[in-house]
Amino acid sequence: MQNNMILVGIIITCIVSCATAAITVMMGMHMREIKKTLVLQYNLIVKMQAILKNKSATNAVAENAEMIYQDLLQNLIPVMAAIDIMPRNTTEHPLWRALGGIMDEYAKNPFALEKLRRCIKLDSEISRHIDNYIRRADSFLQHLAATEPDGILAATFTDGLLGQSLTFFTQAKQLATQG
């Protein structure tokens, strides 16, 4: 009988040991899953933080856009007067009307580039305004490209009137310094 009791004790100990081992393995698997979830959540939080930081920077640009637009427009007004171009007659922001007028005139009359080249070459004030415009517009586009995660806004500006005008003015400036 005592042998049976010892045998029962050994069997119970084996069962308890096996159950403990099974529970330990299951808890280890569960802990790995929890760890994986926490790592994913941490990475998501880091990504969200970066996006919010970029959005904050983009929002700051948007909030300051009016000042940037006015600064660019102030450099365009004397240039437009010198090459005798009128802004578009639309309800757009004055900067976009001015840029639209310049680009529309260039599309109709490629000689507008030559007129601008001459003005840059002969008038140091016009040359200074063009330099300021190019520098500030380029800086604005670079800032947008650096702070916007998906690039949609930056691409819109680069492919739109701002980017086109930047190319036009840069080309006129290069021609003026060459010839």
Coordinates of C-alpha atoms in Angstrom, one line a residue:
M1 CA 0.0 0.0 0.0
Q2 CA 2.8 2.3 0.8
N3 CA 4.2 1.6 -2.7
N4 CA 0.9 2.5 -4.2
M5 CA 1.0 5.8 -2.3
I6 CA 4.4 6.6 -3.4
L7 CA 3.4 5.7 -7.0
V8 CA 0.3 7.9 -6.7
G9 CA 2.5 10.7 -5.3
I10 CA 5.0 10.4 -8.2
I11 CA 2.2 10.4 -10.7
I12 CA 0.6 13.5 -9.1
T13 CA 4.0 15.2 -9.1
C14 CA 4.5 14.3 -12.7
I15 CA 1.1 15.6 -13.7
V16 CA 1.6 18.9 -11.7
S17 CA 5.1 19.3 -13.2
C18 CA 3.7 18.7 -16.7
A19 CA 0.9 21.2 -16.1
T20 CA 3.3 23.7 -14.7
A21 CA 5.6 23.3 -17.8
A22 CA 2.6 23.7 -20.1
I23 CA 1.4 26.8 -18.3
T24 CA 5.0 28.2 -18.4
V25 CA 5.2 27.6 -22.1
M26 CA 1.8 29.2 -22.7
M27 CA 2.7 32.2 -20.6
G28 CA 6.0 32.6 -22.5
M29 CA 4.1 32.5 -25.8
H30 CA 1.6 35.1 -24.4
M31 CA 4.5 37.3 -23.2
R32 CA 6.1 37.2 -26.6
E33 CA 2.8 38.3 -28.2
I34 CA 2.5 41.1 -25.7
K35 CA 6.1 42.1 -26.4
K36 CA 5.5 42.1 -30.1
T37 CA 2.3 44.2 -29.7
L38 CA 4.1 46.7 -27.5
V39 CA 7.0 47.1 -30.0
L40 CA 4.4 47.7 -32.8
Q41 CA 2.6 50.2 -30.6
Y42 CA 5.8 52.0 -29.8
N43 CA 6.8 52.2 -33.5
L44 CA 3.4 53.5 -34.3
I45 CA 3.6 56.2 -31.6
V46 CA 7.1 57.2 -32.9
K47 CA 5.7 57.4 -36.5
M48 CA 2.6 59.4 -35.3
Q49 CA 4.9 61.8 -33.4
A50 CA 7.0 62.4 -36.5
I51 CA 3.9 63.0 -38.6
L52 CA 2.5 65.4 -36.0
K53 CA 5.8 67.2 -35.9
N54 CA 5.8 67.5 -39.7
K55 CA 2.1 68.5 -39.7
S56 CA 2.9 71.1 -37.1
A57 CA 5.7 72.5 -39.3
T58 CA 3.4 72.4 -42.3
N59 CA 0.7 74.2 -40.3
A60 CA 3.2 76.8 -39.3
V61 CA 4.0 77.4 -43.0
A62 CA 0.3 77.6 -43.8
E63 CA -0.3 80.1 -41.0
N64 CA 2.7 82.1 -42.2
A65 CA 1.7 81.7 -45.9
E66 CA 0.2 85.1 -46.2
M67 CA 3.5 86.8 -45.0
I68 CA 5.4 84.6 -47.5
Y69 CA 3.0 85.4 -50.3
Q70 CA 3.2 89.2 -49.5
D71 CA 7.0 89.0 -49.5
L72 CA 7.1 87.3 -52.9
L73 CA 4.5 89.7 -54.3
Q74 CA 6.5 92.7 -53.1
N75 CA 9.4 91.5 -55.2
L76 CA 7.1 90.8 -58.2
I77 CA 5.4 94.2 -58.5
P78 CA 8.4 96.2 -59.7
V79 CA 9.4 93.4 -62.1
M80 CA 5.9 93.3 -63.6
A81 CA 6.0 97.1 -64.0
A82 CA 9.4 96.9 -65.7
I83 CA 8.3 94.3 -68.2
D84 CA 4.8 95.8 -68.6
I85 CA 2.8 92.8 -67.6
M86 CA -0.6 93.0 -65.8
P87 CA -1.9 90.4 -63.3
R88 CA -4.7 88.1 -64.2
N89 CA -8.2 89.5 -63.7
T90 CA -9.4 86.8 -61.4
T91 CA -10.5 86.4 -57.8
E92 CA -7.3 84.5 -56.8
H93 CA -4.8 85.8 -54.2
P94 CA -2.8 88.7 -55.7
L95 CA 0.4 86.6 -55.8
W96 CA -1.3 83.9 -57.9
R97 CA -2.9 86.6 -60.1
A98 CA 0.6 88.2 -60.6
L99 CA 2.3 84.9 -61.3
G100 CA -0.5 83.9 -63.6
G101 CA -0.2 87.1 -65.5
I102 CA 3.5 86.6 -66.0
M103 CA 3.2 83.0 -67.0
D104 CA 0.3 83.7 -69.3
E105 CA 2.3 86.5 -71.1
Y106 CA 5.3 84.2 -71.5
A107 CA 3.0 81.5 -72.9
K108 CA 1.6 84.0 -75.5
N109 CA 4.9 85.8 -76.1
P110 CA 8.2 84.1 -75.5
F111 CA 9.8 87.5 -76.0
A112 CA 8.8 88.2 -72.4
L113 CA 11.8 86.2 -71.3
E114 CA 14.1 88.5 -73.4
K115 CA 12.4 91.6 -72.0
L116 CA 13.0 90.3 -68.5
R117 CA 16.6 89.4 -69.3
R118 CA 17.3 93.0 -70.5
C119 CA 15.7 94.5 -67.4
I120 CA 17.8 92.3 -65.1
K121 CA 20.9 93.2 -67.0
L122 CA 20.3 96.9 -67.2
D123 CA 18.5 97.6 -63.9
S124 CA 20.2 96.6 -60.7
E125 CA 16.9 97.0 -58.7
I126 CA 15.1 94.6 -60.9
S127 CA 18.0 92.2 -60.6
R128 CA 17.9 92.5 -56.8
H129 CA 14.1 91.8 -56.8
I130 CA 14.6 88.8 -59.0
D131 CA 17.3 87.5 -56.8
N132 CA 15.1 88.0 -53.7
Y133 CA 12.2 86.3 -55.3
I134 CA 14.3 83.3 -56.5
R135 CA 15.9 82.9 -53.1
R136 CA 12.7 83.2 -51.1
A137 CA 10.5 81.1 -53.4
D138 CA 13.2 78.4 -53.5
S139 CA 13.5 78.5 -49.7
F140 CA 9.8 78.2 -49.3
L141 CA 9.6 75.2 -51.7
Q142 CA 12.6 73.5 -49.9
H143 CA 10.9 74.0 -46.5
L144 CA 7.7 72.5 -47.8
A145 CA 9.5 69.5 -49.3
A146 CA 11.4 69.0 -46.0
T147 CA 8.4 69.3 -43.6
E148 CA 5.7 67.6 -45.5
P149 CA 5.7 63.8 -45.2
D150 CA 3.6 62.9 -48.3
G151 CA 4.8 65.7 -50.6
I152 CA 1.4 66.6 -52.1
L153 CA 1.5 70.2 -51.1
A154 CA 5.1 70.7 -52.1
A155 CA 4.5 69.1 -55.4
T156 CA 1.4 71.3 -56.0
F157 CA 3.5 74.4 -55.4
T158 CA 6.5 73.1 -57.4
D159 CA 4.5 72.0 -60.4
G160 CA 2.2 75.1 -60.2
L161 CA 2.7 78.8 -60.8
L162 CA 5.4 79.1 -58.1
G163 CA 7.6 76.5 -59.6
Q164 CA 7.0 77.7 -63.1
S165 CA 7.8 81.2 -62.2
L166 CA 10.9 80.2 -60.4
T167 CA 12.1 78.4 -63.5
F168 CA 11.3 81.4 -65.7
F169 CA 13.1 83.9 -63.4
T170 CA 16.1 81.6 -63.0
Q171 CA 16.4 81.2 -66.7
A172 CA 16.1 85.0 -67.3
K173 CA 18.7 85.6 -64.6
Q174 CA 21.1 83.1 -66.1
L175 CA 20.7 84.6 -69.6
A176 CA 21.3 88.1 -68.2
T177 CA 24.6 87.0 -66.5
Q178 CA 25.8 85.2 -69.6
G179 CA 25.1 87.8 -72.2

